[in-house]
Amino acid sequence: MITKRRVIVRAVQSWSGAIMLVSALAVTALAPADVMAQKFPNRPVTWIVPYPPGGAFDILPRGISPILAKQLGIPVVVQNIPGPEGYNQFFRSPPDGHTIGMVDLVGELAQKLVRKPVYDVAKFEYLGRISMGVNLFVGSPKSTFRKVEDLKGAKEPVRCGSFGALSTPTLECILLSERMGFPVTIVRFTGPAEVIVGIVRGDADIAALGTTLWLDHLAKGNVMPLLLWSEKRDSRVPGVISLKDIGLEELNVVASQRAVATSPGTPANLVQVLGKALGEAIESEQVQKFLAERKFETDREIGEPFRQTVANVRGLLEKYDSVIKKFVKSGK
């Protein structure tokens, strides 16, 4: 009887030991991610802006970064590194969540269609979108274009001011030309601020930038409003027609998706921490006031919903793949 009890006790001890061992192994397996999450972030986060100062992609992170820093409990340093080098820096940064960057989603995905850059925006870990900028096409006061319908009658190539090889404004010029049937050539400037100067003094005929960037110039009569790149009209520019008004609403997704991403391979739990902090920062009273004062759109999209938007943008660009490639090949 005693022997039988000893056998039972030993069996129970063996099972208990096995359960403890399995539990220990499970904890060990989870430990790196848990420890990383607990220690994250443990140093300042660098927010790279791959564009010159002055445009929406620069203004937004500078307005949001102080509040994001409070959410994360560490400094967030905004750094302008214009051009491919800026993208490449946060693409190749360690996948530890301490480097994030602004992404012109549409323009960069289009670049991927026509050439192979050293970085692949499809591989970024996307935190979300601050806002989807509604670009406004305007005409130079020194051009003959006073309404969008005037473009159809153009016999000479319309000079469209833009920046970057295939930025969102450049793509909008290409697609508008394709769908409305007018010739176009791109006049390239360093950045948005230079585009505005060029339009005002007549170096280009038309240009598309974030609506908020044109408001002061519209009020002064420096530019002529032509078309909102949106499926609906905008109270900021009363009376200006939208894509839907001319039957081109499907192009709405080719907009300034002001996205924030971190380097490929960053663990999902860190991406979630960053995304949550970004969303809360955007929703804060301070940032909402900042967005309202600057007249920015307030249509943030965080996490999985935005990752679906990324897929939708890729789909539409692939539909116009041949148009984009033909334009690039023409050298216009």
Rosetta silent file (secondary structure, phi, psi, omega in degrees, C-alpha in Angstrom):
SEQUENCE: MITKRRVIVRAVQSWSGAIMLVSALAVTALAPADVMAQKFPNRPVTWIVPYPPGGAFDILPRGISPILAKQLGIPVVVQNIPGPEGYNQFFRSPPDGHTIGMVDLVGELAQKLVRKPVYDVAKFEYLGRISMGVNLFVGSPKSTFRKVEDLKGAKEPVRCGSFGALSTPTLECILLSERMGFPVTIVRFTGPAEVIVGIVRGDADIAALGTTLWLDHLAKGNVMPLLLWSEKRDSRVPGVISLKDIGLEELNVVASQRAVATSPGTPANLVQVLGKALGEAIESEQVQKFLAERKFETDREIGEPFRQTVANVRGLLEKYDSVIKKFVKSGK
SCORE:     score description
SCORE:     0.000 S_00000001
   1 L     0.000  -43.926  178.920    0.000    0.000    0.000 S_00000001
   2 H   -64.862  -41.413  179.386    2.849    2.339    0.932 S_00000001
   3 H   -60.860  -42.258 -179.991    4.693    1.377   -2.240 S_00000001
   4 H   -62.261  -40.642  178.620    1.629    2.148   -4.327 S_00000001
   5 H   -63.654  -40.797 -179.913    1.308    5.598   -2.711 S_00000001
   6 H   -62.327  -39.053  179.276    4.971    6.350   -3.424 S_00000001
   7 H   -63.117  -43.981 -179.953    4.463    5.452   -7.086 S_00000001
   8 H   -63.080  -45.001 -179.778    1.455    7.776   -7.316 S_00000001
   9 H   -60.549  -45.001 -179.866    3.349   10.624   -5.597 S_00000001
  10 H   -63.956  -37.050  179.086    6.316   10.189   -7.925 S_00000001
  11 H   -64.515  -44.015  178.474    4.007   10.161  -10.953 S_00000001
  12 H   -62.459  -42.171  179.359    2.341   13.370   -9.819 S_00000001
  13 H   -62.847  -39.024  179.414    5.742   14.956   -9.206 S_00000001
  14 H   -64.021  -45.856  178.412    6.886   13.889  -12.672 S_00000001
  15 H   -63.162  -41.426  179.166    3.795   15.386  -14.315 S_00000001
  16 H   -62.211  -41.861  178.576    4.184   18.577  -12.266 S_00000001
  17 H   -62.919  -40.991 -179.717    7.808   18.820  -13.301 S_00000001
  18 H   -64.270  -43.368  179.607    6.887   18.325  -16.935 S_00000001
  19 H   -62.703  -42.213  179.517    4.208   21.013  -16.759 S_00000001
  20 H   -64.243  -38.087  179.397    6.636   23.417  -15.093 S_00000001
  21 H   -64.954  -45.390  178.516    9.248   22.657  -17.758 S_00000001
  22 H   -61.426  -43.140  179.397    6.774   23.301  -20.589 S_00000001
  23 H   -62.176  -41.807  179.850    5.654   26.520  -18.914 S_00000001
  24 H   -63.394  -42.284  178.402    9.244   27.624  -18.484 S_00000001
  25 H   -63.013  -40.093  179.673    9.996   26.908  -22.131 S_00000001
  26 H   -63.377  -43.708  179.098    6.914   28.879  -23.201 S_00000001
  27 H   -63.432  -41.948  179.205    7.950   31.846  -21.076 S_00000001
  28 H   -61.682  -40.825 -179.186   11.484   31.627  -22.462 S_00000001
  29 H   -64.637  -34.835 -177.665   10.143   31.596  -26.022 S_00000001
  30 H   -87.046  -17.550 -171.237    8.044   34.688  -25.387 S_00000001
  31 H   -55.133  -46.950 -177.082   10.601   36.493  -23.282 S_00000001
  32 H   -56.167  -46.736 -179.283   12.554   38.341  -26.031 S_00000001
  33 H   -65.406  -42.764 -179.232    9.450   40.006  -27.488 S_00000001
  34 H   -63.615  -45.445 -179.405    8.033   40.773  -24.048 S_00000001
  35 H   -62.982  -41.717  179.503   11.311   42.174  -22.799 S_00000001
  36 H   -60.877  -42.909 -179.340   11.711   44.229  -25.987 S_00000001
  37 H   -64.769  -40.147 -178.796    8.203   45.636  -25.592 S_00000001
  38 H   -66.178  -34.599 -177.739    8.834   46.472  -21.929 S_00000001
  39 H   -89.583   -5.504 -174.283   12.068   48.284  -22.756 S_00000001
  40 L   -95.788  137.617  -10.520   10.725   49.992  -25.868 S_00000001
  41 L   -83.231  149.961 -177.066   11.409   52.735  -26.617 S_00000001
  42 L  -116.906    9.176  174.983   14.668   53.086  -24.720 S_00000001
  43 L  -159.311  169.280 -178.435   16.222   55.982  -26.642 S_00000001
  44 L   -55.384  144.491  175.665   15.041   58.894  -28.829 S_00000001
  45 E   -95.682  131.395  176.245   13.019   58.039  -31.922 S_00000001
  46 E   -95.051  127.827  179.129   14.167   59.618  -35.188 S_00000001
  47 E  -109.792  102.591 -175.965   11.358   60.683  -37.539 S_00000001
  48 E   -83.925  132.154  174.966   12.831   61.002  -41.038 S_00000001
  49 E  -112.867  107.158 -176.509   11.201   63.331  -43.567 S_00000001
  50 L   -82.423   38.368  179.873   12.536   62.483  -47.061 S_00000001
  51 L  -142.543  157.993  177.298   11.478   65.905  -48.388 S_00000001
  52 L   -67.519  163.901  176.348   12.720   69.483  -48.021 S_00000001
  53 L   -62.978  151.277  170.807   11.165   71.746  -45.366 S_00000001
  54 L   116.492  -27.328 -178.675    7.927   73.554  -46.143 S_00000001
  55 L   -92.453  178.095 -178.782    5.464   70.978  -47.465 S_00000001
  56 H   -61.051  -36.284 -179.041    2.743   68.995  -45.703 S_00000001
  57 H   -67.174  -17.012  176.503    5.049   65.988  -45.266 S_00000001
  58 H   -97.619  -42.418 -176.884    7.345   68.241  -43.227 S_00000001
  59 H   -63.811  -42.891 -176.015    4.779   70.390  -41.407 S_00000001
  60 H   -62.249  -52.843  179.388    2.757   67.442  -40.057 S_00000001
  61 H   -62.064  -31.159  179.086    5.539   65.547  -38.245 S_00000001
  62 H   -69.666  -31.156  177.325    6.839   68.788  -36.756 S_00000001
  63 H   -79.052  -30.769 -174.989    3.400   69.529  -35.339 S_00000001
  64 H   -91.358  -29.797 -171.863    2.765   65.990  -34.087 S_00000001
  65 H   -56.624  -38.449  178.955    6.225   64.978  -32.815 S_00000001
  66 H   -62.470  -36.131 -179.935    6.059   66.825  -29.444 S_00000001
  67 H   -77.593  -36.742  175.406    2.816   65.014  -28.556 S_00000001
  68 H   -61.608  -37.539  177.706    4.084   61.683  -29.901 S_00000001
  69 H   -61.193  -40.092  177.585    7.117   62.154  -27.658 S_00000001
  70 H   -65.616  -39.707  179.907    4.806   62.494  -24.644 S_00000001
  71 H   -64.433  -38.932 -177.158    2.920   59.339  -25.647 S_00000001
  72 H   -87.912  -19.818  179.954    6.151   57.341  -25.981 S_00000001
  73 L    80.447   17.952  178.487    7.926   58.948  -23.036 S_00000001
  74 L  -145.330  162.546  177.474   11.062   59.807  -25.035 S_00000001
  75 L   -65.695  146.832  172.825   12.157   62.576  -27.434 S_00000001
  76 E  -120.821  116.582 -173.552   11.086   62.330  -31.084 S_00000001
  77 E  -104.714  118.196  178.378   13.538   64.092  -33.386 S_00000001
  78 E   -85.610  130.379 -176.732   12.353   65.178  -36.853 S_00000001
  79 E  -132.877  122.428  176.540   15.107   65.079  -39.467 S_00000001
  80 E   -84.482  119.177  172.849   14.874   66.231  -43.107 S_00000001
  81 L  -131.498   84.065 -172.628   16.858   63.996  -45.482 S_00000001
  82 L   -61.942  145.766  172.704   15.422   64.857  -48.926 S_00000001
  83 L    87.908 -170.715 -177.136   15.250   62.328  -51.735 S_00000001
  84 H   -56.460  -31.559 -179.013   15.965   58.589  -51.996 S_00000001
  85 H   -61.935  -35.812  177.660   18.652   58.774  -49.317 S_00000001
  86 H   -62.722  -48.809  177.339   16.005   59.694  -46.744 S_00000001
  87 H   -60.560  -44.023 -176.540   13.872   56.671  -47.626 S_00000001
  88 H   -62.580  -34.892 -177.904   16.922   54.441  -47.762 S_00000001
  89 H   -64.889  -45.215 -178.870   18.040   55.498  -44.295 S_00000001
  90 H   -85.555  -15.501  171.780   14.911   54.394  -42.495 S_00000001
  91 H   -67.235  -40.242 -176.070   14.450   51.385  -44.804 S_00000001
  92 L   -95.743    2.769  179.043   17.879   50.108  -43.729 S_00000001
  93 L   -68.677  155.151  179.636   17.695   51.224  -40.102 S_00000001
  94 L   -55.261  140.373 -177.970   17.699   48.473  -37.448 S_00000001
  95 L   -78.266   59.083 -177.020   14.227   46.891  -37.062 S_00000001
  96 L  -118.283    7.325  176.255   13.875   48.087  -33.482 S_00000001
  97 L    79.774    2.500 -177.662   11.224   50.787  -33.911 S_00000001
  98 L   -92.092    1.722  173.327   13.527   53.695  -33.105 S_00000001
  99 E  -131.707  123.113  175.698   13.449   55.086  -36.646 S_00000001
 100 E  -124.005  169.018 -178.823   10.209   56.021  -38.386 S_00000001
 101 E  -157.022  156.245  173.845    9.608   58.013  -41.539 S_00000001
 102 E   -79.436  142.880  179.653    7.080   59.811  -43.689 S_00000001
 103 E  -131.755  125.383  168.852    6.077   58.022  -46.905 S_00000001
 104 E   -82.130   86.897 -169.154    4.440   59.469  -50.010 S_00000001
 105 H   -54.022  -50.069 -175.369    2.720   56.127  -50.502 S_00000001
 106 H   -64.151  -50.890 -178.341    1.298   56.698  -53.982 S_00000001
 107 H   -61.217  -41.038 -176.958    4.390   58.250  -55.497 S_00000001
 108 H   -73.775  -34.771  175.181    6.741   55.677  -54.047 S_00000001
 109 H   -67.313  -33.640  176.434    4.608   52.687  -55.087 S_00000001
 110 H   -66.690  -39.075  176.463    4.542   54.148  -58.603 S_00000001
 111 H   -56.590  -39.558 -178.379    8.333   54.367  -58.554 S_00000001
 112 H   -63.979  -27.177  179.402    8.397   50.668  -57.814 S_00000001
 113 H   -70.420  -34.517 -170.535    6.421   50.004  -61.035 S_00000001
 114 H  -105.802  -16.948  177.765    8.940   51.655  -63.336 S_00000001
 115 L  -154.717  168.892 -179.028   12.296   51.100  -61.676 S_00000001
 116 L  -109.106   93.441  177.476   13.911   49.204  -58.848 S_00000001
 117 L   -69.689  165.616 -178.164   14.985   51.634  -56.128 S_00000001
 118 L   -70.196  -16.076  176.218   17.411   50.478  -53.461 S_00000001
 119 L  -116.162  155.925 -178.718   14.511   50.502  -50.975 S_00000001
 120 L  -123.556  104.358 -176.007   11.134   48.777  -51.361 S_00000001
 121 H   -63.953  -21.787  178.513    8.220   50.747  -49.899 S_00000001
 122 H   -68.310  -18.307 -177.573    5.997   47.668  -50.119 S_00000001
 123 H   -95.569   -6.964  177.158    8.171   46.087  -47.405 S_00000001
 124 L   -60.548  154.767  171.248    7.888   48.897  -44.872 S_00000001
 125 E   -94.396  109.238 -173.421    5.959   48.209  -41.667 S_00000001
 126 E   -86.412  127.689  176.650    3.158   50.789  -41.866 S_00000001
 127 E   -82.727  -38.293 -179.166    1.929   52.428  -38.667 S_00000001
 128 E   157.519 -167.637 -179.270   -0.843   54.342  -40.392 S_00000001
 129 E  -120.164  131.619  175.594   -1.818   57.531  -42.155 S_00000001
 130 E   -70.793  -48.148  176.511   -1.888   60.965  -40.555 S_00000001
 131 E  -163.314  158.454  173.533   -4.257   62.249  -43.215 S_00000001
 132 E  -101.804  102.845 -174.329   -5.128   61.775  -46.864 S_00000001
 133 E   -66.692  130.759  174.176   -4.315   65.125  -48.331 S_00000001
 134 L   -87.578  107.155  178.121   -6.765   66.569  -50.787 S_00000001
 135 E   -76.823  147.147  177.869   -4.606   68.099  -53.490 S_00000001
 136 E  -118.610  122.484  172.296   -5.873   71.136  -55.329 S_00000001
 137 E   -78.650  130.726  175.318   -4.965   71.796  -58.940 S_00000001
 138 E  -126.583  160.856  175.057   -4.409   75.485  -59.562 S_00000001
 139 E  -111.181  147.990  175.623   -3.496   77.515  -62.621 S_00000001
 140 L   -70.368  142.247  177.070   -0.883   80.217  -62.860 S_00000001
 141 L   -64.091  -15.435  179.714   -2.335   83.709  -63.317 S_00000001
 142 L   -94.609    2.420  175.935    0.054   83.983  -66.265 S_00000001
 143 L   -97.800  176.861  179.693   -1.453   80.957  -68.031 S_00000001
 144 L   -97.558    5.393 -174.464   -4.648   80.824  -70.105 S_00000001
 145 L   -94.157  114.972 -179.280   -6.302   78.185  -67.902 S_00000001
 146 L  -111.986  -17.528  173.827   -9.149   79.533  -65.796 S_00000001
 147 L  -147.843  160.160 -172.544  -11.145   76.296  -65.365 S_00000001
 148 H   -62.284  -30.271  179.770  -10.271   72.631  -65.724 S_00000001
 149 H   -63.526  -24.379  179.528  -12.234   72.297  -68.978 S_00000001
 150 H   -63.027  -24.393 -177.977   -9.791   74.739  -70.594 S_00000001
 151 H   -65.209  -30.958 -177.780   -7.113   72.036  -70.443 S_00000001
 152 H   -61.186  -30.173 -176.951   -8.925   69.953  -73.066 S_00000001
 153 H   -88.887    4.170 -176.433   -8.295   72.546  -75.733 S_00000001
 154 L   -66.223  127.441  177.926   -4.551   72.785  -75.130 S_00000001
 155 L   -93.641  -34.411  176.480   -2.556   72.394  -78.346 S_00000001
 156 L   -96.653  153.525  178.285    0.870   72.730  -76.734 S_00000001
 157 L   -54.779  130.336  176.703    1.948   70.563  -73.770 S_00000001
 158 E   -74.816  129.049 -179.613    0.590   71.947  -70.509 S_00000001
 159 E   -84.562  110.685 -178.263    3.468   72.647  -68.118 S_00000001
 160 E  -103.301  116.440 -179.891    2.623   70.935  -64.823 S_00000001
 161 E   -76.465  134.197  179.351    4.781   71.975  -61.883 S_00000001
 162 E  -157.703 -173.696  178.532    5.804   69.182  -59.519 S_00000001
 163 E  -144.946  153.469 -178.737    8.700   67.734  -57.540 S_00000001
 164 L    77.641  158.025 -177.311   10.273   64.300  -57.349 S_00000001
 165 L   -65.575  -51.090  179.360   10.453   61.729  -60.127 S_00000001
 166 L  -138.502   55.178  177.102    7.005   60.185  -59.540 S_00000001
 167 L   -69.607  169.340  178.041    5.527   62.003  -56.571 S_00000001
 168 H   -56.353  -46.945  177.618    1.765   62.025  -56.009 S_00000001
 169 H   -59.295  -36.917  177.845    1.371   65.450  -57.707 S_00000001
 170 H   -63.201  -45.146  178.787    3.344   64.166  -60.714 S_00000001
 171 H   -62.454  -39.317  178.902    1.082   61.118  -60.993 S_00000001
 172 H   -63.444  -38.061  175.276   -2.003   63.302  -60.740 S_00000001
 173 H   -62.133  -44.974 -178.363   -0.709   65.393  -63.649 S_00000001
 174 H   -62.861  -47.991 -175.950   -0.092   62.230  -65.699 S_00000001
 175 H   -70.082  -37.775  177.473   -3.492   60.680  -64.968 S_00000001
 176 H   -63.982  -42.057  176.812   -5.436   63.912  -65.507 S_00000001
 177 H   -60.394  -44.104 -179.187   -3.689   64.337  -68.859 S_00000001
 178 H   -64.050  -46.761 -174.778   -4.504   60.736  -69.819 S_00000001
 179 H   -77.475  -30.044 -178.954   -8.182   60.880  -68.834 S_00000001
 180 H   -96.213  -12.484  173.998   -8.908   64.388  -70.177 S_00000001
 181 L    76.457   42.488  174.002   -6.820   64.012  -73.319 S_00000001
 182 L  -124.179  149.840  179.361   -4.411   66.945  -73.220 S_00000001
 183 L   -73.925  147.684 -178.094   -0.611   66.900  -73.684 S_00000001
 184 E  -143.499  149.566  171.025    1.506   67.540  -70.610 S_00000001
 185 E  -134.764  144.534 -176.682    5.108   68.031  -69.632 S_00000001
 186 E   -93.849  127.165  172.137    6.438   68.082  -66.064 S_00000001
 187 E   -99.926  114.813 -172.042    8.375   71.098  -64.807 S_00000001
 188 E   -93.738  133.384  176.903   10.367   69.807  -61.845 S_00000001
 189 E  -118.139  169.789 -178.094   11.088   71.874  -58.753 S_00000001
 190 L   -66.871  -41.092 -177.927   13.045   71.057  -55.591 S_00000001
 191 L  -164.720 -176.599 -177.352    9.983   70.811  -53.356 S_00000001
 192 H   -56.342  -41.770 -178.524    6.454   72.142  -52.689 S_00000001
 193 H   -60.332  -39.394  179.950    7.601   75.622  -51.651 S_00000001
 194 H   -72.311  -32.047  175.861    9.450   76.030  -54.953 S_00000001
 195 H   -60.492  -45.084 -178.804    6.422   74.738  -56.897 S_00000001
 196 H   -60.373  -47.023  178.948    4.313   77.523  -55.387 S_00000001
 197 H   -60.110  -42.935 -179.029    6.863   80.187  -56.319 S_00000001
 198 H   -62.858  -40.356  178.685    7.089   78.754  -59.846 S_00000001
 199 H   -66.924  -44.185 -177.963    3.319   78.814  -60.370 S_00000001
 200 H   -61.560  -39.808 -177.008    2.955   82.376  -59.077 S_00000001
 201 H   -93.292    0.704  172.576    5.641   83.723  -61.385 S_00000001
 202 L    91.498   16.784  177.624    4.558   81.645  -64.395 S_00000001
 203 L   -75.222  -16.032  175.188    7.323   79.039  -64.648 S_00000001
 204 L  -141.287  158.401 -177.466    4.572   76.381  -64.873 S_00000001
 205 L   -87.736  -43.003 -178.440    0.933   76.494  -66.021 S_00000001
 206 E  -137.790  163.621  175.875   -0.729   74.213  -63.460 S_00000001
 207 E  -163.959  153.368  176.764    0.230   72.330  -60.304 S_00000001
 208 E  -122.517  122.905  174.517   -1.334   70.130  -57.627 S_00000001
 209 E  -140.540  171.432  176.727   -0.382   70.426  -53.959 S_00000001
 210 E   -51.862  134.243 -175.504   -2.150   70.021  -50.629 S_00000001
 211 H   -51.439  -42.182 -176.749   -5.119   72.396  -50.518 S_00000001
 212 H   -59.923  -29.192 -178.617   -3.930   74.064  -47.338 S_00000001
 213 H   -71.385  -20.173 -178.011   -0.695   75.166  -49.051 S_00000001
 214 H   -95.639  -13.593 -167.957   -2.650   77.202  -51.613 S_00000001
 215 H   -56.541  -46.906 -179.963   -5.142   78.953  -49.317 S_00000001
 216 H   -62.477  -38.916 -178.041   -3.166   82.149  -48.693 S_00000001
 217 H   -72.378  -32.208  174.447   -2.325   82.447  -52.389 S_00000001
 218 H   -65.361  -42.774 -179.133   -5.948   81.907  -53.375 S_00000001
 219 H   -62.897  -32.057 -178.989   -7.008   84.671  -51.005 S_00000001
 220 L   -89.557   -4.688 -179.104   -4.468   87.031  -52.584 S_00000001
 221 L    76.943   19.156 -178.454   -5.418   86.074  -56.141 S_00000001
 222 L   -76.603  -22.813 -179.254   -1.948   84.682  -56.861 S_00000001
 223 L  -139.098  162.214 -179.523   -3.331   81.428  -58.331 S_00000001
 224 E  -111.619  122.946  179.480   -6.547   80.220  -59.980 S_00000001
 225 E   -70.872  134.735 -178.099   -8.381   77.159  -58.482 S_00000001
 226 E  -117.391  -50.465 -171.426   -9.115   74.457  -61.085 S_00000001
 227 E  -158.267  133.523  172.305   -9.900   71.050  -59.557 S_00000001
 228 E   -87.571  126.629  177.763  -10.057   69.262  -56.199 S_00000001
 229 L   -83.237   73.627 -175.596   -8.443   65.826  -56.357 S_00000001
 230 L  -157.427  160.241  177.816  -11.233   64.315  -54.287 S_00000001
 231 L   -85.327   -1.979  177.044  -14.554   62.541  -54.751 S_00000001
 232 L  -142.895  161.661  179.706  -16.331   65.384  -52.969 S_00000001
 233 L   -74.664  167.915 -172.102  -16.120   69.147  -52.727 S_00000001
 234 L  -130.488  127.927 -177.641  -14.307   70.916  -49.898 S_00000001
 235 L   -64.757  -18.553  179.195  -15.624   73.762  -47.736 S_00000001
 236 L   -69.207  -26.148  179.498  -12.134   75.260  -47.612 S_00000001
 237 L  -131.338   74.483 -175.978  -12.446   76.133  -51.306 S_00000001
 238 L   -55.755  137.413  175.030  -16.169   76.763  -51.971 S_00000001
 239 L    86.602   -8.617 -179.619  -17.331   76.310  -55.539 S_00000001
 240 L   -83.475  129.857 -175.892  -14.291   74.377  -56.762 S_00000001
 241 L   -73.493  157.966 -178.765  -15.293   71.197  -58.621 S_00000001
 242 E  -111.590  175.696  176.105  -14.114   67.706  -57.614 S_00000001
 243 L   -57.106  -38.839 -179.201  -13.105   64.547  -59.488 S_00000001
 244 H   -62.504  -35.068 -179.376  -16.655   63.260  -59.102 S_00000001
 245 H   -63.695  -24.020  179.866  -18.001   66.338  -60.880 S_00000001
 246 H  -113.551   16.422  174.058  -16.047   65.375  -64.006 S_00000001
 247 L    74.562   24.089 -177.707  -16.614   61.610  -63.717 S_00000001
 248 L  -119.901   30.349 -174.136  -13.129   60.666  -62.529 S_00000001
 249 H   -63.090  -21.156  179.537  -13.831   59.702  -58.899 S_00000001
 250 H   -62.707  -21.912 -178.695  -12.017   56.358  -59.247 S_00000001
 251 H   -80.352   -2.775 -175.706   -8.753   58.328  -59.225 S_00000001
 252 H   -54.803  -36.130 -176.258   -9.474   59.603  -55.702 S_00000001
 253 H   -68.038  -21.462  176.393   -7.222   56.981  -54.082 S_00000001
 254 L   -80.703   71.903 -175.261   -4.233   58.426  -55.971 S_00000001
 255 L  -127.978  175.539  179.311   -3.939   61.100  -53.329 S_00000001
 256 E   -75.630   84.994  176.180   -1.361   62.328  -50.864 S_00000001
 257 E   -76.436   98.479 -175.335   -1.494   59.420  -48.439 S_00000001
 258 E   -81.146   83.410 -170.026    0.598   60.989  -45.682 S_00000001
 259 E   -94.326  156.831  175.287    1.805   57.719  -44.263 S_00000001
 260 E  -125.552  132.205 -177.556    4.150   56.839  -41.416 S_00000001
 261 E  -139.096  167.514  172.029    6.202   53.649  -41.474 S_00000001
 262 E  -128.063  176.939 -169.862    9.132   51.977  -39.794 S_00000001
 263 L   -67.896  150.505  179.382   11.816   49.673  -41.131 S_00000001
 264 L   -57.543  143.564  177.092   11.014   46.204  -42.539 S_00000001
 265 L    85.517   -0.184  176.226   11.139   43.358  -40.057 S_00000001
 266 L   -64.043  129.489 -177.656   10.250   45.446  -37.004 S_00000001
 267 L   -53.546  144.586 -175.493    8.415   43.101  -34.592 S_00000001
 268 H   -57.848  -36.161 -177.912    4.630   43.341  -34.712 S_00000001
 269 H   -68.013  -31.887  177.274    4.355   44.282  -31.046 S_00000001
 270 H   -74.375  -38.034  175.688    6.623   47.302  -31.546 S_00000001
 271 H   -60.061  -40.203  179.709    4.698   48.341  -34.665 S_00000001
 272 H   -65.937  -41.880  178.348    1.532   48.145  -32.571 S_00000001
 273 H   -60.833  -46.885 -179.716    3.052   50.288  -29.803 S_00000001
 274 H   -64.587  -44.130 -179.752    4.142   52.924  -32.316 S_00000001
 275 H   -62.391  -43.279  179.195    0.821   52.853  -34.183 S_00000001
 276 H   -62.624  -44.365  179.827   -1.191   53.196  -30.982 S_00000001
 277 H   -64.585  -40.113  178.693    0.968   56.109  -29.816 S_00000001
 278 H   -63.599  -46.242  179.494    0.683   57.801  -33.215 S_00000001
 279 H   -60.676  -43.330  179.919   -3.105   57.418  -33.251 S_00000001
 280 H   -67.552  -35.871  177.607   -3.452   58.789  -29.726 S_00000001
 281 H   -64.276  -44.259 -179.511   -1.147   61.697  -30.549 S_00000001
 282 H   -63.379  -37.661 -177.928   -3.225   62.601  -33.621 S_00000001
 283 H   -79.859   -8.057 -178.345   -6.449   62.406  -31.598 S_00000001
 284 L   -64.633  155.373 -179.146   -5.063   64.588  -28.804 S_00000001
 285 H   -59.765  -39.289 -177.977   -6.572   68.013  -28.235 S_00000001
 286 H   -64.384  -45.141 -177.696   -3.267   69.728  -29.062 S_00000001
 287 H   -72.281  -38.118  176.993   -2.824   68.008  -32.429 S_00000001
 288 H   -60.867  -38.185  176.921   -6.482   68.395  -33.398 S_00000001
 289 H   -65.917  -42.955  178.235   -6.125   72.119  -32.723 S_00000001
 290 H   -60.212  -45.772 -179.901   -2.914   72.197  -34.778 S_00000001
 291 H   -63.350  -40.849 -179.843   -4.602   70.402  -37.701 S_00000001
 292 H   -66.272  -43.496 -179.923   -7.604   72.735  -37.564 S_00000001
 293 H   -63.007  -37.226 -179.825   -5.438   75.868  -37.454 S_00000001
 294 L   -87.257   -2.451  179.234   -3.412   74.626  -40.431 S_00000001
 295 L    60.229   38.894  174.401   -6.604   73.487  -42.179 S_00000001
 296 L   -86.076  154.499  174.611   -5.367   69.926  -42.640 S_00000001
 297 L   -67.483  150.870 -178.611   -7.713   67.003  -43.244 S_00000001
 298 L  -121.391   57.767 -179.155   -8.477   64.881  -40.154 S_00000001
 299 L  -118.030   60.640 -179.619   -8.973   61.423  -41.642 S_00000001
 300 L   -63.402  155.724  176.158   -6.346   59.387  -39.842 S_00000001
 301 E  -147.343  119.647 -172.321   -6.179   55.639  -40.424 S_00000001
 302 E  -118.644  144.345  172.518   -4.109   53.425  -38.118 S_00000001
 303 L    71.399 -139.355 -172.799   -3.037   49.767  -38.228 S_00000001
 304 H   -59.192  -41.062  177.163   -4.791   47.114  -40.301 S_00000001
 305 H   -55.612  -39.448  179.366   -7.340   49.450  -41.987 S_00000001
 306 H   -72.773  -34.261  177.629   -4.482   51.470  -43.427 S_00000001
 307 H   -62.561  -30.350  174.201   -2.607   48.365  -44.517 S_00000001
 308 H   -70.253  -37.229  175.790   -5.720   47.518  -46.571 S_00000001
 309 H   -60.774  -40.216  177.400   -5.579   51.017  -48.068 S_00000001
 310 H   -56.776  -43.920  178.859   -1.986   50.303  -49.097 S_00000001
 311 H   -63.930  -39.587  179.639   -3.234   47.238  -50.993 S_00000001
 312 H   -64.924  -40.870  178.576   -5.985   49.289  -52.689 S_00000001
 313 H   -62.873  -44.250  179.011   -3.512   51.925  -53.851 S_00000001
 314 H   -59.003  -40.385 -179.163   -1.256   49.257  -55.321 S_00000001
 315 H   -62.495  -44.744 -178.442   -4.221   47.812  -57.223 S_00000001
 316 H   -68.935  -39.594  179.065   -5.193   51.099  -58.870 S_00000001
 317 H   -63.959  -37.107  177.935   -1.616   51.964  -59.822 S_00000001
 318 H   -65.538  -30.420  177.110   -1.210   48.561  -61.427 S_00000001
 319 H   -63.063  -36.966 -179.466   -4.330   49.309  -63.498 S_00000001
 320 L  -101.213   22.116 -177.352   -2.567   52.368  -64.957 S_00000001
 321 H   -53.182  -48.401 -176.173    0.805   50.645  -65.129 S_00000001
 322 H   -66.610  -36.137  178.948    1.180   51.035  -68.921 S_00000001
 323 H   -64.770  -45.902 -178.552    0.229   54.742  -68.834 S_00000001
 324 H   -64.276  -45.419 -179.350    2.785   55.501  -66.124 S_00000001
 325 H   -64.621  -39.119  179.081    5.548   53.526  -67.851 S_00000001
 326 H   -62.658  -42.285 -179.641    4.814   55.160  -71.204 S_00000001
 327 H   -64.827  -45.482 -179.326    5.066   58.625  -69.664 S_00000001
 328 H   -61.918  -42.304 -179.693    8.333   57.830  -67.905 S_00000001
 329 H   -63.980  -32.054 -178.599    9.797   56.359  -71.097 S_00000001
 330 H   -69.489  -19.032  179.444    8.847   59.502  -73.041 S_00000001
 331 L    74.990   16.490  179.999   11.099   61.565  -70.794 S_00000001
 332 L   -76.481    0.000    0.000    8.493   64.297  -70.309 S_00000001
